[in-house]
CSV table of N, CA and C in Angstrom, one decimal:
chain,number,residue,atom,x,y,z
A,1,MET,N,146.6,-8.0,110.6
A,1,MET,CA,146.7,-5.6,109.9
A,1,MET,C,146.0,-5.8,108.6
A,2,ASP,N,144.9,-4.5,108.5
A,2,ASP,CA,144.1,-4.8,106.8
A,2,ASP,C,145.8,-3.2,106.6
A,3,THR,N,145.3,-2.6,105.3
A,3,THR,CA,146.0,-1.5,104.3
A,3,THR,C,145.5,-0.8,104.4
A,4,PRO,N,145.9,0.3,104.3
A,4,PRO,CA,145.1,1.7,104.2
A,4,PRO,C,144.9,2.2,103.1
A,5,VAL,N,143.8,3.5,103.0
A,5,VAL,CA,142.5,3.0,101.4
A,5,VAL,C,143.3,4.0,100.9
A,6,VAL,N,144.2,3.6,99.7
A,6,VAL,CA,144.8,4.9,99.1
A,6,VAL,C,144.5,6.3,98.8
A,7,PRO,N,142.8,6.9,97.7
A,7,PRO,CA,142.5,7.7,97.5
A,7,PRO,C,142.9,8.0,95.9
A,8,PRO,N,142.1,7.2,95.3
A,8,PRO,CA,142.7,8.4,93.5
A,8,PRO,C,143.3,9.2,93.3
A,9,LEU,N,144.6,9.6,92.5
A,9,LEU,CA,145.0,11.2,92.2
A,9,LEU,C,144.3,11.5,91.7
A,10,ARG,N,144.7,13.2,91.3
A,10,ARG,CA,143.5,13.6,90.9
A,10,ARG,C,143.5,13.8,89.4
A,11,PRO,N,143.9,14.5,88.2
A,11,PRO,CA,143.8,14.8,87.1
A,11,PRO,C,145.1,15.8,87.2
A,12,ALA,N,145.8,16.3,86.8
A,12,ALA,CA,146.9,17.0,86.9
A,12,ALA,C,146.8,18.5,85.9
A,13,VAL,N,146.7,19.3,87.1
A,13,VAL,CA,146.0,20.2,86.1
A,13,VAL,C,147.2,21.2,85.3
A,14,PRO,N,146.4,21.5,84.5
A,14,PRO,CA,147.6,21.9,83.0
A,14,PRO,C,147.9,23.4,83.2
A,15,GLN,N,149.5,23.5,82.8
A,15,GLN,CA,149.7,24.3,83.4
A,15,GLN,C,150.3,25.5,82.3
A,16,GLN,N,150.3,26.4,82.8
A,16,GLN,CA,150.1,27.6,82.3
A,16,GLN,C,151.4,28.0,81.8
A,17,SER,N,150.7,29.4,80.3
A,17,SER,CA,152.3,29.4,79.4
A,17,SER,C,153.2,30.0,80.3
A,18,THR,N,154.3,30.3,81.1
A,18,THR,CA,155.1,31.1,80.1
A,18,THR,C,155.7,31.9,80.8
A,19,GLU,N,154.8,32.0,78.9
A,19,GLU,CA,155.5,32.8,77.8
A,19,GLU,C,154.8,33.8,77.6
A,20,THR,N,156.0,35.7,77.5
A,20,THR,CA,155.7,37.1,78.2
A,20,THR,C,154.7,37.4,75.9
A,21,LEU,N,154.5,38.5,76.2
A,21,LEU,CA,153.3,38.5,74.1
A,21,LEU,C,155.5,39.6,74.1
A,22,PRO,N,154.8,40.2,72.4
A,22,PRO,CA,156.0,40.7,71.8
A,22,PRO,C,156.1,42.2,73.2
A,23,ASP,N,155.2,42.7,73.7
A,23,ASP,CA,154.9,43.8,74.2
A,23,ASP,C,155.4,43.6,76.0
A,24,GLY,N,155.8,42.3,76.1
A,24,GLY,CA,157.6,41.8,77.6
A,24,GLY,C,154.6,41.7,78.2
A,25,SER,N,154.3,41.8,78.2
A,25,SER,CA,152.9,41.1,79.1
A,25,SER,C,152.9,40.0,79.9
A,26,TRP,N,151.9,39.4,80.5
A,26,TRP,CA,151.6,38.0,80.2
A,26,TRP,C,150.0,38.0,79.7
A,27,GLU,N,149.8,38.7,79.9
A,27,GLU,CA,147.7,38.3,78.9
A,27,GLU,C,147.9,38.3,78.5
A,28,SER,N,146.4,37.4,77.7
A,28,SER,CA,146.4,37.0,76.7
A,28,SER,C,145.9,38.6,75.4
A,29,PRO,N,146.4,38.9,74.2
A,29,PRO,CA,145.6,38.8,73.3
A,29,PRO,C,144.1,39.0,73.5
A,30,GLN,N,143.1,39.9,73.1
A,30,GLN,CA,141.8,39.7,73.4
A,30,GLN,C,141.5,39.8,72.3
A,31,PRO,N,139.8,38.8,72.2
A,31,PRO,CA,139.6,38.1,70.4
A,31,PRO,C,138.4,39.4,69.4
A,32,VAL,N,139.2,40.1,68.0
A,32,VAL,CA,139.3,40.7,67.2
A,32,VAL,C,137.4,41.4,67.8
A,33,ARG,N,137.1,43.0,67.9
A,33,ARG,CA,135.8,42.8,68.0
A,33,ARG,C,135.4,43.3,67.0
A,34,TYR,N,133.5,43.3,65.3
A,34,TYR,CA,133.6,43.9,64.9
A,34,TYR,C,132.7,44.6,65.3
A,35,SER,N,132.3,46.0,64.3
A,35,SER,CA,130.6,46.2,64.3
A,35,SER,C,130.4,45.4,63.3
A,36,LEU,N,128.7,45.4,63.2
A,36,LEU,CA,128.4,44.6,61.9
A,36,LEU,C,129.0,44.5,60.6
A,37,ALA,N,128.7,46.1,60.6
A,37,ALA,CA,128.7,46.0,58.7
A,37,ALA,C,129.5,45.5,58.9
A,38,GLU,N,131.2,45.8,60.4
A,38,GLU,CA,132.6,45.1,59.5
A,38,GLU,C,132.6,43.7,59.3
A,39,ALA,N,131.3,43.0,59.9
A,39,ALA,CA,131.7,41.8,60.2
A,39,ALA,C,130.9,40.6,58.9
A,40,PHE,N,130.2,41.7,58.2
A,40,PHE,CA,129.9,42.0,56.4
A,40,PHE,C,130.4,41.5,55.9
A,41,GLU,N,130.8,42.6,55.6
A,41,GLU,CA,131.9,42.8,55.1
A,41,GLU,C,133.3,42.2,55.0
A,42,LYS,N,133.9,41.6,55.7
A,42,LYS,CA,135.0,40.3,55.9
A,42,LYS,C,134.4,38.3,55.2
A,43,GLY,N,132.7,38.5,55.7
A,43,GLY,CA,131.9,37.3,55.8
A,43,GLY,C,131.7,36.2,56.6
A,44,ILE,N,131.8,37.3,57.6
A,44,ILE,CA,131.5,37.3,58.6
A,44,ILE,C,130.1,36.5,59.3
A,45,LEU,N,129.1,37.5,59.0
A,45,LEU,CA,128.2,37.7,58.7
A,45,LEU,C,127.7,37.2,57.1
A,46,PRO,N,126.1,36.9,57.4
A,46,PRO,CA,126.1,36.9,56.2
A,46,PRO,C,124.9,37.7,56.0
A,47,TRP,N,124.3,38.9,57.0
A,47,TRP,CA,123.8,39.7,57.0
A,47,TRP,C,123.8,40.7,57.5
A,48,GLN,N,123.3,42.6,56.2
A,48,GLN,CA,124.2,43.6,56.4
A,48,GLN,C,124.0,44.1,58.2
A,49,ALA,N,123.8,45.2,58.1
A,49,ALA,CA,124.4,45.6,59.7
A,49,ALA,C,122.4,45.6,60.0
A,50,VAL,N,121.8,46.3,58.8
A,50,VAL,CA,120.0,46.8,59.8
A,50,VAL,C,119.0,45.5,59.6
A,51,THR,N,119.8,44.5,58.3
A,51,THR,CA,119.3,42.8,59.4
A,51,THR,C,119.3,42.4,60.2
A,52,ALA,N,121.2,42.3,59.9
A,52,ALA,CA,121.3,41.9,62.0
A,52,ALA,C,120.7,42.5,62.8
A,53,ARG,N,120.2,44.0,62.7
A,53,ARG,CA,120.0,43.9,64.0
A,53,ARG,C,117.9,44.4,64.2
A,54,THR,N,117.6,43.9,63.3
A,54,THR,CA,116.2,43.1,62.9
A,54,THR,C,116.8,42.3,63.9
A,55,TYR,N,117.2,41.0,63.7
A,55,TYR,CA,117.4,39.3,63.9
A,55,TYR,C,117.7,40.1,65.7
A,56,MET,N,118.4,40.4,65.6
A,56,MET,CA,118.7,41.0,67.4
A,56,MET,C,117.3,41.7,68.1
A,57,ARG,N,117.3,42.1,67.5
A,57,ARG,CA,116.2,42.6,68.6
A,57,ARG,C,115.0,42.2,68.2
A,58,ARG,N,114.6,41.9,67.1
A,58,ARG,CA,113.0,41.5,67.6
A,58,ARG,C,113.3,39.9,66.8
A,59,ARG,N,113.6,39.4,66.7
A,59,ARG,CA,113.3,37.7,66.4
A,59,ARG,C,114.0,36.6,67.5
A,60,LEU,N,115.2,37.5,67.1
A,60,LEU,CA,116.1,35.7,68.8
A,60,LEU,C,115.5,35.4,70.0
A,61,PRO,N,114.6,37.7,70.3
A,61,PRO,CA,114.6,36.9,71.9
A,61,PRO,C,113.0,36.3,71.9
A,62,VAL,N,112.3,36.4,70.6
A,62,VAL,CA,110.8,35.4,70.0
A,62,VAL,C,111.1,33.9,70.5
A,63,ARG,N,112.4,33.6,69.7
A,63,ARG,CA,112.7,32.6,69.7
A,63,ARG,C,112.6,32.5,70.3
A,64,GLY,N,113.6,32.6,72.0
A,64,GLY,CA,113.9,33.0,73.0
A,64,GLY,C,115.8,32.4,73.1
A,65,VAL,N,116.1,33.0,72.4
A,65,VAL,CA,117.9,33.4,71.9
A,65,VAL,C,118.1,34.8,72.8
A,66,PRO,N,118.9,34.2,73.3
A,66,PRO,CA,119.6,35.3,74.6
A,66,PRO,C,120.6,36.6,73.9
A,67,VAL,N,119.8,37.4,73.4
A,67,VAL,CA,121.7,38.8,73.3
A,67,VAL,C,121.8,39.6,73.6
A,68,PRO,N,122.7,39.5,74.0
A,68,PRO,CA,123.7,40.1,74.8
A,68,PRO,C,123.4,41.8,75.0
């Protein structure tokens, strides 16, 4: 009598967190959004807003970099 072939187990799915936020909601907080000027002031971007706009509008598309 042949023994049945048993497929390998699937990897475990990570469990979702059941913690709530301080306001009682279940959704995770959204990431912080900065304007180009704010990002420069906080040191996130190395360029001023005018320079960053120039790169985003003119130079990145020429290089094939997708711009949102």
